[in-house]
Each structure stands twice: as structure tokens, then as C-alpha cells.
Amino acid sequence: MTEPYVIEMSETGGVEVLKQVARAPRSPGPGQALVRQTASGLNFIDTYHRTGLYPVKLPFVPGSEGAGVVEAIGEGVTNVAVGDRVAYLGAGTYSTHYTGSAATMVKLPDGVSEEDAAAVLLKGLTAWMLLFEVRRASPGETALVWAPVGGVGSLLVPWATSMGVKVIAVTSSEEKAARARSLGAQEVVLSSGDVASEVRALTGGAGVDVSYDSVGKNSAQASIDSLRPRGWWVSYGNASGPADPVAPTTLGGKGSLVLTRPGLFHFIGDGESMRRGAAALFGALRAGTIKAQVGQTFPLNEVAKAHQAIESGTTVGATLLLP
Ligand code: NDP
């Protein structure tokens, strides 16, 4: 059996700051459970923590979600038991073992593997937040979806489509365009072209109701220029770097646009909303509306390669780290 370890960084920077460090699992305190992790989901936010874009207290064990089997529980824990298969969002999941609040752990329904759960929990809850909580997506509306075959995108596109939303996807290659179509996108525009002009042409000049924009710096202007009056620019990520500031008068001049910058943790802060989101997510998985899309896996101790892959824009679907 692998000796327990974590991936820790004691400074911010390139992938070389991610170091393997032997560490014994921490016994669960009251209300906590100790999980032997079988999969940890890689998320773009982990790269923001590594580079310092989102400041963290050092030394830091990155990783925001995981899944595995409960090995021990602390005093007062009733919602999970030893041997249960669980998934969770939490800090420090780049590790062979994870100890955290049991209340935030979701028991996996039969038929959902730990790998699939680690692939969909954070990214699928993000899709749920975008479609149901930030604003409710409506049948008949048109949405622009950036990075449509990535971790979040490959869940967002089919889920939106199932709600009757017409998706125009924006991606970087013909290969990814074909994949976006197979996920349900009705139209695809290449990010190398004039996205806003093509979107106008595809919508009879009207523009889209909403832009789900995870790209940030390189997509901001095209998102704004693609919206109909009173359309929503939902800027939820920074894959190309943070978007530049936008003056309120710009939003006014372009047609009373709405700009929001949602963060998942503000939408699942209490147990009730997390349970609601997880129920919607696992319901959509069970119904076949969305499917876990594990695009690539890396051994946990090769996490540097995984970060390079996601930062190069070459990954599709979710990326898993396997301890
Ligand atoms: P992805 O799998 O979507 O990977 C990023 C994708 O962004 C790439 O594959 C690429 O897709 C696109 N991209 C465009 N420009 C660049 C660039 N310069 N460098 C790298 N990629 C680029 O990642 P995730 O699914 O993990 O996350 C997607 C986004 O959602 C991230 O920005 C993340 O921060 C954000 N997010 C936000 C949350 C929130 O609460 N606000 C929660 C979860 C994720 P293509 O080739 O199709 O253009």
C-alpha cells in the first residue's frame, strides 16, 4: 500500500512548487470523518491557488474536491459510517487521506462511482449554480457557452440543452467543436474568429440572452458584444487571466446589461443549499441528462503534469488525480 502523503506548496509559482510530502492521516475530531481517497478532482481554481492569483496561507495543500471510502468517524457523526463511499468539497484534497467535516460529505448513490463523483461534484454544482441559482435558465432562450467541452462546460452544455436552452458554444478547435455539438450545442463558433459578429449573425442580429464566460480576459469583450439588451454576462472564471474592469456606463451603453461574478461557495454555504444542489446534480446524473466526462487521469504524485495539461487548454472533460 502507498505510504500516506500530501502534495504541499510552501511558496507560490510554477508547477515545481508542488511537492510530495509524507504525512500520516489526521484522526477525525468531533463531527469529522477520515476518508481514504480514491480520486481527487482537478479544478482550475487549484492553479489559481498555486500561482497566487487567489492568495492562500502557506504552507498549503491544494485540492478542492475528492471522493473515497470512510475509514473512521469522530464523535457525534451520524450521517456517514465507516465503509461508506462519499464525495465532498473541501480544502486540501491533494492527499491520500482527507479529514474534514462529515456534515459536508455526500453519500454516493448506487451506480455513481467515486471517480465519477470526483469528476462532477464541484463542476456539476457550478453548472447547477449557473443554470438555477444565479438566474434561472428558461426554455427558448439562447446562451453563449465558453469552454464547452471542459470540466464545467461538458456538464453545462447538456444540462442547459435539456432545459430547452439553445446553446452557442465557443471553443478553440474543430475537434472540440465536434465534441461540443455531440454534447448538445446547436451552433459552435471558433474563439480565433470574430465571436460577437458570428453570434449576431446566428441570432438574426438580436444577440444572446446570457454568456456563461469562464475564459475571462480574452473573452470579456466578445461576451459583452454578443448580448441582447438586458442580457447577462455571467463571468465565472479566469482561464485566460482575470477580465479587465468594466465601467457601469459601458453596461448601460450596451443595453442595460447585467454583470455578475458568481463563486460557488457563496451558493452552497449552508447545508440546505448544498443538499439541494447535490440532489439536483445526482438527479441529473441518474436521469442521464448529464454524464461524468473523465477526460484524463494522472497519478496524484504526477500532479505537476496535470496542472500543465489544464493550463495549456488541451484537456477535455474532467481531470482526476488518483492517489
Ligand atoms: P476547463 O476544463 O474548462 O479548462 C479550461 C478551458 O478554458 C480550456 O480547455 C479552454 O477551452 C479554455 N481556455 C480559453 N483560453 C484559455 C487559456 N488562455 N488558457 C487555458 N484555457 C483556456 O476548466 P474547469 O472546468 O476546471 O474550469 C472552467 C472555468 O470555470 C475556470 O475558469 C474555473 O476557474 C471556473 N470555475 C468557476 C467556479 C466558480 O465558482 N465561479 C467553480 C468552478 C470552476 P477551449 O479550448 O474550449 O477554449
mmCIF file of C-alpha atoms and ligand atoms in Angstrom:
data_model
loop_
_atom_site.group_PDB
_atom_site.id
_atom_site.type_symbol
_atom_site.label_atom_id
_atom_site.label_comp_id
_atom_site.label_asym_id
_atom_site.label_seq_id
_atom_site.Cartn_x
_atom_site.Cartn_y
_atom_site.Cartn_z
ATOM 1 C CA MET A 1 0.000 0.000 0.000
ATOM 2 C CA THR A 2 1.189 3.555 -0.756
ATOM 3 C CA GLU A 3 2.542 5.371 2.287
ATOM 4 C CA PRO A 4 0.213 8.277 3.133
ATOM 5 C CA TYR A 5 1.294 11.592 1.626
ATOM 6 C CA VAL A 6 0.076 15.048 0.650
ATOM 7 C CA ILE A 7 1.051 17.401 -2.152
ATOM 8 C CA GLU A 8 2.123 20.614 -0.460
ATOM 9 C CA MET A 9 3.369 24.023 -1.621
ATOM 10 C CA SER A 10 5.403 26.330 0.614
ATOM 11 C CA GLU A 11 5.585 29.125 -1.986
ATOM 12 C CA THR A 12 3.507 30.221 -4.963
ATOM 13 C CA GLY A 13 4.760 29.805 -8.519
ATOM 14 C CA GLY A 14 5.076 27.284 -11.335
ATOM 15 C CA VAL A 15 4.276 23.588 -11.107
ATOM 16 C CA GLU A 16 7.634 22.939 -9.417
ATOM 17 C CA VAL A 17 6.270 24.321 -6.125
ATOM 18 C CA LEU A 18 4.017 21.245 -5.810
ATOM 19 C CA LYS A 19 5.967 18.784 -3.628
ATOM 20 C CA GLN A 20 5.144 15.300 -2.368
ATOM 21 C CA VAL A 21 5.450 15.188 1.451
ATOM 22 C CA ALA A 22 4.894 12.082 3.635
ATOM 23 C CA ARG A 23 2.086 12.784 6.102
ATOM 24 C CA ALA A 24 0.104 10.476 8.377
ATOM 25 C CA PRO A 25 -3.684 10.852 8.162
ATOM 26 C CA ARG A 26 -5.199 13.118 10.828
ATOM 27 C CA SER A 27 -7.629 11.390 13.211
ATOM 28 C CA PRO A 28 -11.137 12.789 12.895
ATOM 29 C CA GLY A 29 -12.218 15.231 15.618
ATOM 30 C CA PRO A 30 -15.830 15.693 16.743
ATOM 31 C CA GLY A 31 -18.117 15.988 13.700
ATOM 32 C CA GLN A 32 -15.382 14.880 11.297
ATOM 33 C CA ALA A 33 -14.697 11.827 9.167
ATOM 34 C CA LEU A 34 -11.430 10.424 7.834
ATOM 35 C CA VAL A 35 -11.612 9.246 4.227
ATOM 36 C CA ARG A 36 -9.152 7.105 2.250
ATOM 37 C CA GLN A 37 -9.313 8.974 -1.014
ATOM 38 C CA THR A 38 -9.623 7.091 -4.265
ATOM 39 C CA ALA A 39 -9.977 10.133 -6.543
ATOM 40 C CA SER A 40 -9.456 13.866 -6.290
ATOM 41 C CA GLY A 41 -10.890 16.236 -8.893
ATOM 42 C CA LEU A 42 -8.555 18.767 -10.507
ATOM 43 C CA ASN A 43 -10.093 22.215 -10.871
ATOM 44 C CA PHE A 44 -8.828 25.374 -12.479
ATOM 45 C CA ILE A 45 -9.044 27.081 -9.070
ATOM 46 C CA ASP A 46 -6.183 24.837 -7.908
ATOM 47 C CA THR A 47 -3.923 26.565 -10.451
ATOM 48 C CA TYR A 48 -5.046 29.983 -9.159
ATOM 49 C CA HIS A 49 -4.043 28.879 -5.631
ATOM 50 C CA ARG A 50 -0.679 27.627 -6.941
ATOM 51 C CA THR A 51 0.161 30.826 -8.844
ATOM 52 C CA GLY A 52 -1.090 33.177 -6.137
ATOM 53 C CA LEU A 53 -3.933 34.663 -8.229
ATOM 54 C CA TYR A 54 -6.173 33.615 -5.329
ATOM 55 C CA PRO A 55 -3.991 34.117 -2.205
ATOM 56 C CA VAL A 56 -3.729 31.234 0.297
ATOM 57 C CA LYS A 57 -1.955 30.826 3.628
ATOM 58 C CA LEU A 58 1.305 28.880 3.161
ATOM 59 C CA PRO A 59 2.259 26.086 3.508
ATOM 60 C CA PHE A 60 -0.815 24.899 1.611
ATOM 61 C CA VAL A 61 -2.170 21.569 0.425
ATOM 62 C CA PRO A 62 -4.209 22.344 -2.716
ATOM 63 C CA GLY A 63 -7.268 20.467 -3.925
ATOM 64 C CA SER A 64 -10.924 21.364 -3.610
ATOM 65 C CA GLU A 65 -12.842 18.103 -4.023
ATOM 66 C CA GLY A 66 -12.448 14.398 -3.539
ATOM 67 C CA ALA A 67 -14.135 11.049 -3.092
ATOM 68 C CA GLY A 68 -13.306 7.850 -1.288
ATOM 69 C CA VAL A 69 -14.232 5.455 1.488
ATOM 70 C CA VAL A 70 -14.795 6.484 5.121
ATOM 71 C CA GLU A 71 -12.153 4.889 7.383
ATOM 72 C CA ALA A 72 -13.030 6.491 10.732
ATOM 73 C CA ILE A 73 -15.570 8.884 12.180
ATOM 74 C CA GLY A 74 -15.349 11.319 15.081
ATOM 75 C CA GLU A 75 -17.697 11.846 17.982
ATOM 76 C CA GLY A 76 -21.268 12.792 17.079
ATOM 77 C CA VAL A 77 -21.129 11.807 13.403
ATOM 78 C CA THR A 78 -24.366 10.150 12.280
ATOM 79 C CA ASN A 79 -24.721 10.952 8.562
ATOM 80 C CA VAL A 80 -21.840 8.729 7.394
ATOM 81 C CA ALA A 81 -20.396 5.456 8.701
ATOM 82 C CA VAL A 82 -17.150 3.532 8.279
ATOM 83 C CA GLY A 83 -17.161 1.876 4.857
ATOM 84 C CA ASP A 84 -19.487 4.427 3.218
ATOM 85 C CA ARG A 85 -18.492 5.801 -0.165
ATOM 86 C CA VAL A 86 -18.590 9.608 -0.054
ATOM 87 C CA ALA A 87 -17.668 12.732 -2.021
ATOM 88 C CA TYR A 88 -17.108 16.251 -0.719
ATOM 89 C CA LEU A 89 -15.818 19.730 -1.413
ATOM 90 C CA GLY A 90 -13.041 20.788 0.923
ATOM 91 C CA ALA A 91 -9.584 22.253 1.198
ATOM 92 C CA GLY A 92 -6.538 20.006 0.917
ATOM 93 C CA THR A 93 -7.710 17.082 -1.208
ATOM 94 C CA TYR A 94 -4.343 16.589 -2.952
ATOM 95 C CA SER A 95 -3.671 13.801 -0.474
ATOM 96 C CA THR A 96 -4.043 10.066 0.021
ATOM 97 C CA HIS A 97 -6.337 10.718 3.021
ATOM 98 C CA TYR A 98 -8.703 13.559 3.851
ATOM 99 C CA THR A 99 -10.111 14.522 7.233
ATOM 100 C CA GLY A 100 -12.956 17.038 7.211
ATOM 101 C CA SER A 101 -16.447 17.919 8.326
ATOM 102 C CA ALA A 102 -18.745 14.912 7.887
ATOM 103 C CA ALA A 103 -21.754 17.240 7.523
ATOM 104 C CA THR A 104 -20.415 18.413 4.164
ATOM 105 C CA MET A 105 -19.914 14.861 2.849
ATOM 106 C CA VAL A 106 -22.418 13.438 0.404
ATOM 107 C CA LYS A 107 -23.045 9.664 0.440
ATOM 108 C CA LEU A 108 -22.761 8.302 -3.079
ATOM 109 C CA PRO A 109 -25.878 6.736 -4.522
ATOM 110 C CA ASP A 110 -25.520 3.226 -6.003
ATOM 111 C CA GLY A 111 -24.367 3.441 -9.583
ATOM 112 C CA VAL A 112 -22.231 6.569 -9.039
ATOM 113 C CA SER A 113 -18.549 5.592 -8.813
ATOM 114 C CA GLU A 114 -16.067 7.530 -6.703
ATOM 115 C CA GLU A 115 -14.234 8.610 -9.858
ATOM 116 C CA ASP A 116 -17.434 9.904 -11.448
ATOM 117 C CA ALA A 117 -18.332 11.737 -8.229
ATOM 118 C CA ALA A 118 -14.910 13.421 -8.078
ATOM 119 C CA ALA A 119 -15.379 14.381 -11.725
ATOM 120 C CA VAL A 120 -18.765 16.027 -11.278
ATOM 121 C CA LEU A 121 -19.233 17.331 -7.743
ATOM 122 C CA LEU A 122 -17.611 20.762 -7.937
ATOM 123 C CA LYS A 123 -18.024 21.231 -11.674
ATOM 124 C CA GLY A 124 -21.626 19.964 -11.707
ATOM 125 C CA LEU A 125 -22.595 22.147 -8.748
ATOM 126 C CA THR A 126 -21.104 25.057 -10.681
ATOM 127 C CA ALA A 127 -23.324 24.199 -13.669
ATOM 128 C CA TRP A 128 -26.318 23.960 -11.282
ATOM 129 C CA MET A 129 -25.429 27.358 -9.787
ATOM 130 C CA LEU A 130 -25.239 28.910 -13.254
ATOM 131 C CA LEU A 131 -28.497 27.409 -14.551
ATOM 132 C CA PHE A 132 -30.683 27.553 -11.443
ATOM 133 C CA GLU A 133 -29.307 29.897 -8.810
ATOM 134 C CA VAL A 134 -27.580 32.883 -10.426
ATOM 135 C CA ARG A 135 -30.587 33.233 -12.708
ATOM 136 C CA ARG A 136 -32.991 30.537 -13.806
ATOM 137 C CA ALA A 137 -32.385 29.445 -17.387
ATOM 138 C CA SER A 138 -35.606 29.421 -19.423
ATOM 139 C CA PRO A 139 -36.732 27.313 -22.361
ATOM 140 C CA GLY A 140 -36.375 29.167 -25.645
ATOM 141 C CA GLU A 141 -33.524 31.418 -24.587
ATOM 142 C CA THR A 142 -30.104 31.416 -26.217
ATOM 143 C CA ALA A 143 -26.861 31.070 -24.238
ATOM 144 C CA LEU A 144 -23.264 31.518 -25.262
ATOM 145 C CA VAL A 145 -21.122 28.880 -23.510
ATOM 146 C CA TRP A 146 -17.331 29.314 -23.448
ATOM 147 C CA ALA A 147 -15.008 26.284 -22.992
ATOM 148 C CA PRO A 148 -17.957 23.969 -23.745
ATOM 149 C CA VAL A 149 -16.067 20.675 -23.566
ATOM 150 C CA GLY A 150 -14.010 21.417 -20.436
ATOM 151 C CA GLY A 151 -14.764 20.203 -16.914
ATOM 152 C CA VAL A 152 -17.666 22.578 -16.207
ATOM 153 C CA GLY A 153 -18.597 23.075 -19.871
ATOM 154 C CA SER A 154 -19.161 19.384 -20.621
ATOM 155 C CA LEU A 155 -21.839 19.337 -17.882
ATOM 156 C CA LEU A 156 -23.242 22.816 -18.517
ATOM 157 C CA VAL A 157 -23.937 22.270 -22.239
ATOM 158 C CA PRO A 158 -26.129 19.141 -21.961
ATOM 159 C CA TRP A 159 -27.852 20.368 -18.802
ATOM 160 C CA ALA A 160 -28.752 23.725 -20.409
ATOM 161 C CA THR A 161 -29.866 21.970 -23.581
ATOM 162 C CA SER A 162 -32.148 19.658 -21.570
ATOM 163 C CA MET A 163 -33.862 22.771 -20.178
ATOM 164 C CA GLY A 164 -34.701 23.986 -23.679
ATOM 165 C CA VAL A 165 -31.863 26.498 -23.891
ATOM 166 C CA LYS A 166 -30.278 26.923 -27.315
ATOM 167 C CA VAL A 167 -26.504 26.754 -26.795
ATOM 168 C CA ILE A 168 -23.985 28.554 -28.992
ATOM 169 C CA ALA A 169 -20.596 27.196 -27.930
ATOM 170 C CA VAL A 170 -17.241 28.971 -28.296
ATOM 171 C CA THR A 171 -14.148 26.810 -28.443
ATOM 172 C CA SER A 172 -10.627 26.702 -29.835
ATOM 173 C CA SER A 173 -10.536 23.855 -32.367
ATOM 174 C CA GLU A 174 -12.651 21.947 -34.883
ATOM 175 C CA GLU A 175 -12.122 18.779 -32.853
ATOM 176 C CA LYS A 176 -13.534 20.413 -29.728
ATOM 177 C CA ALA A 177 -16.322 21.946 -31.846
ATOM 178 C CA ALA A 178 -17.449 18.458 -32.908
ATOM 179 C CA ARG A 179 -17.392 17.353 -29.279
ATOM 180 C CA ALA A 180 -19.447 20.416 -28.254
ATOM 181 C CA ARG A 181 -22.059 19.513 -30.858
ATOM 182 C CA SER A 182 -22.228 15.958 -29.550
ATOM 183 C CA LEU A 183 -22.894 17.366 -26.069
ATOM 184 C CA GLY A 184 -25.890 19.301 -27.432
ATOM 185 C CA ALA A 185 -24.603 22.657 -28.681
ATOM 186 C CA GLN A 186 -26.724 23.780 -31.629
ATOM 187 C CA GLU A 187 -24.078 26.121 -33.029
ATOM 188 C CA VAL A 188 -20.334 26.430 -32.486
ATOM 189 C CA VAL A 189 -18.107 29.433 -33.060
ATOM 190 C CA LEU A 190 -14.304 29.274 -33.006
ATOM 191 C CA SER A 191 -12.644 31.568 -30.467
ATOM 192 C CA SER A 192 -9.999 32.533 -33.058
ATOM 193 C CA GLY A 193 -12.668 34.329 -35.147
ATOM 194 C CA ASP A 194 -14.840 37.389 -34.545
ATOM 195 C CA VAL A 195 -17.097 35.744 -31.964
ATOM 196 C CA ALA A 196 -19.529 38.648 -31.456
ATOM 197 C CA SER A 197 -20.139 39.140 -35.203
ATOM 198 C CA GLU A 198 -20.768 35.435 -35.680
ATOM 199 C CA VAL A 199 -23.130 35.359 -32.707
ATOM 200 C CA ARG A 200 -25.061 38.334 -34.153
ATOM 201 C CA ALA A 201 -25.315 36.519 -37.480
ATOM 202 C CA LEU A 202 -26.546 33.340 -35.773
ATOM 203 C CA THR A 203 -29.198 35.211 -33.766
ATOM 204 C CA GLY A 204 -30.567 37.381 -36.575
ATOM 205 C CA GLY A 205 -28.793 40.393 -35.059
ATOM 206 C CA ALA A 206 -30.529 40.024 -31.694
ATOM 207 C CA GLY A 207 -27.669 38.720 -29.531
ATOM 208 C CA VAL A 208 -27.818 36.079 -26.799
ATOM 209 C CA ASP A 209 -29.705 36.210 -23.505
ATOM 210 C CA VAL A 210 -26.715 35.143 -21.430
ATOM 211 C CA SER A 211 -22.990 34.476 -21.799
ATOM 212 C CA TYR A 212 -21.556 31.819 -19.448
ATOM 213 C CA ASP A 213 -17.983 33.016 -19.585
ATOM 214 C CA SER A 214 -15.188 31.054 -17.877
ATOM 215 C CA VAL A 215 -12.349 32.383 -20.036
ATOM 216 C CA GLY A 216 -12.081 35.898 -18.538
ATOM 217 C CA LYS A 217 -9.518 38.228 -20.046
ATOM 218 C CA ASN A 218 -9.671 37.001 -23.643
ATOM 219 C CA SER A 219 -13.451 36.593 -23.807
ATOM 220 C CA ALA A 220 -14.809 39.592 -21.872
ATOM 221 C CA GLN A 221 -15.282 41.994 -24.776
ATOM 222 C CA ALA A 222 -16.812 39.351 -27.027
ATOM 223 C CA SER A 223 -19.201 38.359 -24.236
ATOM 224 C CA ILE A 224 -20.379 41.961 -23.807
ATOM 225 C CA ASP A 225 -20.693 42.498 -27.562
ATOM 226 C CA SER A 226 -22.711 39.280 -28.028
ATOM 227 C CA LEU A 227 -25.522 40.106 -25.586
ATOM 228 C CA ARG A 228 -29.019 41.332 -26.354
ATOM 229 C CA PRO A 229 -30.255 44.397 -24.430
ATOM 230 C CA ARG A 230 -30.686 43.430 -20.758
ATOM 231 C CA GLY A 231 -28.631 40.284 -21.373
ATOM 232 C CA TRP A 232 -26.488 38.736 -18.643
ATOM 233 C CA TRP A 233 -22.720 38.454 -18.697
ATOM 234 C CA VAL A 234 -22.082 35.684 -16.161
ATOM 235 C CA SER A 235 -18.324 35.877 -15.739
ATOM 236 C CA TYR A 236 -17.433 32.852 -13.635
ATOM 237 C CA GLY A 237 -13.794 32.065 -14.418
ATOM 238 C CA ASN A 238 -10.359 33.292 -15.456
ATOM 239 C CA ALA A 239 -8.864 30.547 -17.627
ATOM 240 C CA SER A 240 -7.021 33.174 -19.716
ATOM 241 C CA GLY A 241 -6.464 35.532 -16.751
ATOM 242 C CA PRO A 242 -8.841 37.885 -14.916
ATOM 243 C CA ALA A 243 -11.087 40.091 -17.071
ATOM 244 C CA ASP A 244 -10.269 43.817 -17.098
ATOM 245 C CA PRO A 245 -12.561 46.132 -15.109
ATOM 246 C CA VAL A 246 -15.757 47.271 -16.882
ATOM 247 C CA ALA A 247 -17.347 50.665 -16.183
ATOM 248 C CA PRO A 248 -21.062 50.719 -15.268
ATOM 249 C CA THR A 249 -21.600 53.173 -18.138
ATOM 250 C CA THR A 250 -20.324 50.523 -20.558
ATOM 251 C CA LEU A 251 -23.001 48.109 -19.313
ATOM 252 C CA GLY A 252 -25.576 50.896 -19.691
ATOM 253 C CA GLY A 253 -24.458 51.899 -23.175
ATOM 254 C CA LYS A 254 -24.514 48.316 -24.434
ATOM 255 C CA GLY A 255 -28.164 47.909 -23.392
ATOM 256 C CA SER A 256 -28.652 47.809 -19.592
ATOM 257 C CA LEU A 257 -26.578 44.656 -19.342
ATOM 258 C CA VAL A 258 -26.255 42.667 -16.109
ATOM 259 C CA LEU A 259 -22.770 41.627 -14.990
ATOM 260 C CA THR A 260 -22.295 39.108 -12.205
ATOM 261 C CA ARG A 261 -19.234 37.245 -10.974
ATOM 262 C CA PRO A 262 -20.577 34.264 -9.042
ATOM 263 C CA GLY A 263 -18.475 31.977 -6.830
ATOM 264 C CA LEU A 264 -19.828 28.523 -5.993
ATOM 265 C CA PHE A 265 -19.023 28.717 -2.301
ATOM 266 C CA HIS A 266 -21.445 31.645 -1.894
ATOM 267 C CA PHE A 267 -24.219 29.416 -3.248
ATOM 268 C CA ILE A 268 -23.654 26.296 -1.122
ATOM 269 C CA GLY A 269 -22.654 27.964 2.141
ATOM 270 C CA ASP A 270 -25.321 26.296 4.240
ATOM 271 C CA GLY A 271 -26.215 22.613 4.481
ATOM 272 C CA GLU A 272 -29.638 23.120 2.913
ATOM 273 C CA SER A 273 -28.386 24.681 -0.335
ATOM 274 C CA MET A 274 -25.572 22.110 -0.646
ATOM 275 C CA ARG A 275 -28.101 19.266 -0.255
ATOM 276 C CA ARG A 276 -30.420 20.915 -2.798
ATOM 277 C CA GLY A 277 -27.591 21.326 -5.316
ATOM 278 C CA ALA A 278 -26.302 17.786 -4.770
ATOM 279 C CA ALA A 279 -29.834 16.363 -5.163
ATOM 280 C CA ALA A 280 -30.274 18.246 -8.454
ATOM 281 C CA LEU A 281 -26.838 17.128 -9.638
ATOM 282 C CA PHE A 282 -27.213 13.428 -8.796
ATOM 283 C CA GLY A 283 -30.783 13.566 -10.157
ATOM 284 C CA ALA A 284 -29.465 14.883 -13.477
ATOM 285 C CA LEU A 285 -26.784 12.164 -13.498
ATOM 286 C CA ARG A 286 -29.311 9.419 -12.726
ATOM 287 C CA ALA A 287 -31.682 10.703 -15.410
ATOM 288 C CA GLY A 288 -28.846 10.653 -17.940
ATOM 289 C CA THR A 289 -29.225 14.417 -18.548
ATOM 290 C CA ILE A 290 -25.523 14.798 -17.834
ATOM 291 C CA LYS A 291 -22.733 12.227 -17.780
ATOM 292 C CA ALA A 292 -19.448 12.259 -15.884
ATOM 293 C CA GLN A 293 -16.846 13.057 -18.513
ATOM 294 C CA VAL A 294 -13.483 11.860 -17.212
ATOM 295 C CA GLY A 295 -11.199 13.114 -19.954
ATOM 296 C CA GLN A 296 -7.833 12.278 -18.395
ATOM 297 C CA THR A 297 -6.354 10.863 -15.175
ATOM 298 C CA PHE A 298 -2.947 11.336 -13.552
ATOM 299 C CA PRO A 299 -1.354 9.632 -10.543
ATOM 300 C CA LEU A 300 -1.578 12.116 -7.652
ATOM 301 C CA ASN A 301 2.225 12.334 -7.430
ATOM 302 C CA GLU A 302 2.292 13.480 -11.092
ATOM 303 C CA VAL A 303 0.079 16.460 -10.315
ATOM 304 C CA ALA A 304 2.565 18.848 -11.984
ATOM 305 C CA LYS A 305 1.778 17.242 -15.359
ATOM 306 C CA ALA A 306 -1.951 17.580 -14.639
ATOM 307 C CA HIS A 307 -1.593 21.318 -13.927
ATOM 308 C CA GLN A 308 0.416 21.779 -17.132
ATOM 309 C CA ALA A 309 -2.272 19.962 -19.090
ATOM 310 C CA ILE A 310 -5.212 22.013 -17.813
ATOM 311 C CA GLU A 311 -3.296 25.291 -18.140
ATOM 312 C CA SER A 312 -2.382 24.506 -21.743
ATOM 313 C CA GLY A 313 -6.076 24.247 -22.651
ATOM 314 C CA THR A 314 -5.610 20.736 -24.037
ATOM 315 C CA THR A 315 -7.795 18.822 -21.579
ATOM 316 C CA VAL A 316 -11.360 17.730 -22.265
ATOM 317 C CA GLY A 317 -13.949 16.898 -19.622
ATOM 318 C CA ALA A 318 -12.765 16.471 -16.054
ATOM 319 C CA THR A 319 -9.218 15.677 -14.929
ATOM 320 C CA LEU A 320 -8.756 13.298 -11.989
ATOM 321 C CA LEU A 321 -5.817 12.761 -9.680
ATOM 322 C CA LEU A 322 -5.579 9.187 -8.414
ATOM 323 C CA PRO A 323 -3.741 8.604 -5.107
HETATM 324 P P1 NDP B 1 -11.691 23.644 -18.139
HETATM 325 O O1 NDP B 1 -11.663 22.167 -18.242
HETATM 326 O O2 NDP B 1 -12.854 24.360 -18.715
HETATM 327 O O3 NDP B 1 -10.346 24.191 -18.789
HETATM 328 C C1 NDP B 1 -10.202 25.489 -19.209
HETATM 329 C C2 NDP B 1 -10.647 25.702 -20.668
HETATM 330 O O4 NDP B 1 -10.704 27.110 -20.885
HETATM 331 C C3 NDP B 1 -9.684 25.188 -21.709
HETATM 332 O O5 NDP B 1 -9.813 23.825 -22.001
HETATM 333 C C4 NDP B 1 -10.015 26.082 -22.905
HETATM 334 O O6 NDP B 1 -11.181 25.578 -23.588
HETATM 335 C C5 NDP B 1 -10.444 27.383 -22.234
HETATM 336 N N1 NDP B 1 -9.409 28.434 -22.364
HETATM 337 C C6 NDP B 1 -9.555 29.551 -23.091
HETATM 338 N N2 NDP B 1 -8.460 30.312 -23.016
HETATM 339 C C7 NDP B 1 -7.576 29.648 -22.240
HETATM 340 C C8 NDP B 1 -6.254 29.927 -21.821
HETATM 341 N N3 NDP B 1 -5.611 31.065 -22.179
HETATM 342 N N4 NDP B 1 -5.615 29.014 -21.048
HETATM 343 C C9 NDP B 1 -6.232 27.878 -20.664
HETATM 344 N N5 NDP B 1 -7.501 27.571 -21.032
HETATM 345 C C10 NDP B 1 -8.172 28.451 -21.828
HETATM 346 O O7 NDP B 1 -11.534 24.023 -16.591
HETATM 347 P P2 NDP B 1 -12.594 23.802 -15.396
HETATM 348 O O8 NDP B 1 -13.801 23.126 -15.888
HETATM 349 O O9 NDP B 1 -11.890 23.259 -14.223
HETATM 350 O O10 NDP B 1 -12.959 25.295 -15.032
HETATM 351 C C11 NDP B 1 -13.543 26.130 -16.018
HETATM 352 C C12 NDP B 1 -13.581 27.534 -15.502
HETATM 353 O O11 NDP B 1 -14.616 27.634 -14.549
HETATM 354 C C13 NDP B 1 -12.302 28.025 -14.845
HETATM 355 O O12 NDP B 1 -12.061 29.334 -15.263
HETATM 356 C C14 NDP B 1 -12.662 27.981 -13.379
HETATM 357 O O13 NDP B 1 -11.946 28.899 -12.643
HETATM 358 C C15 NDP B 1 -14.136 28.299 -13.418
HETATM 359 N N6 NDP B 1 -14.875 27.822 -12.274
HETATM 360 C C16 NDP B 1 -15.518 28.744 -11.522
HETATM 361 C C17 NDP B 1 -16.251 28.383 -10.444
HETATM 362 C C18 NDP B 1 -16.966 29.433 -9.678
HETATM 363 O O14 NDP B 1 -17.494 29.134 -8.609
HETATM 364 N N7 NDP B 1 -17.022 30.658 -10.152
HETATM 365 C C19 NDP B 1 -16.313 26.993 -9.980
HETATM 366 C C20 NDP B 1 -15.649 26.067 -10.889
HETATM 367 C C21 NDP B 1 -14.934 26.489 -11.978
HETATM 368 P P3 NDP B 1 -11.393 25.864 -25.163
HETATM 369 O O15 NDP B 1 -10.252 25.216 -25.847
HETATM 370 O O16 NDP B 1 -12.720 25.249 -25.431
HETATM 371 O O17 NDP B 1 -11.401 27.382 -25.326
#
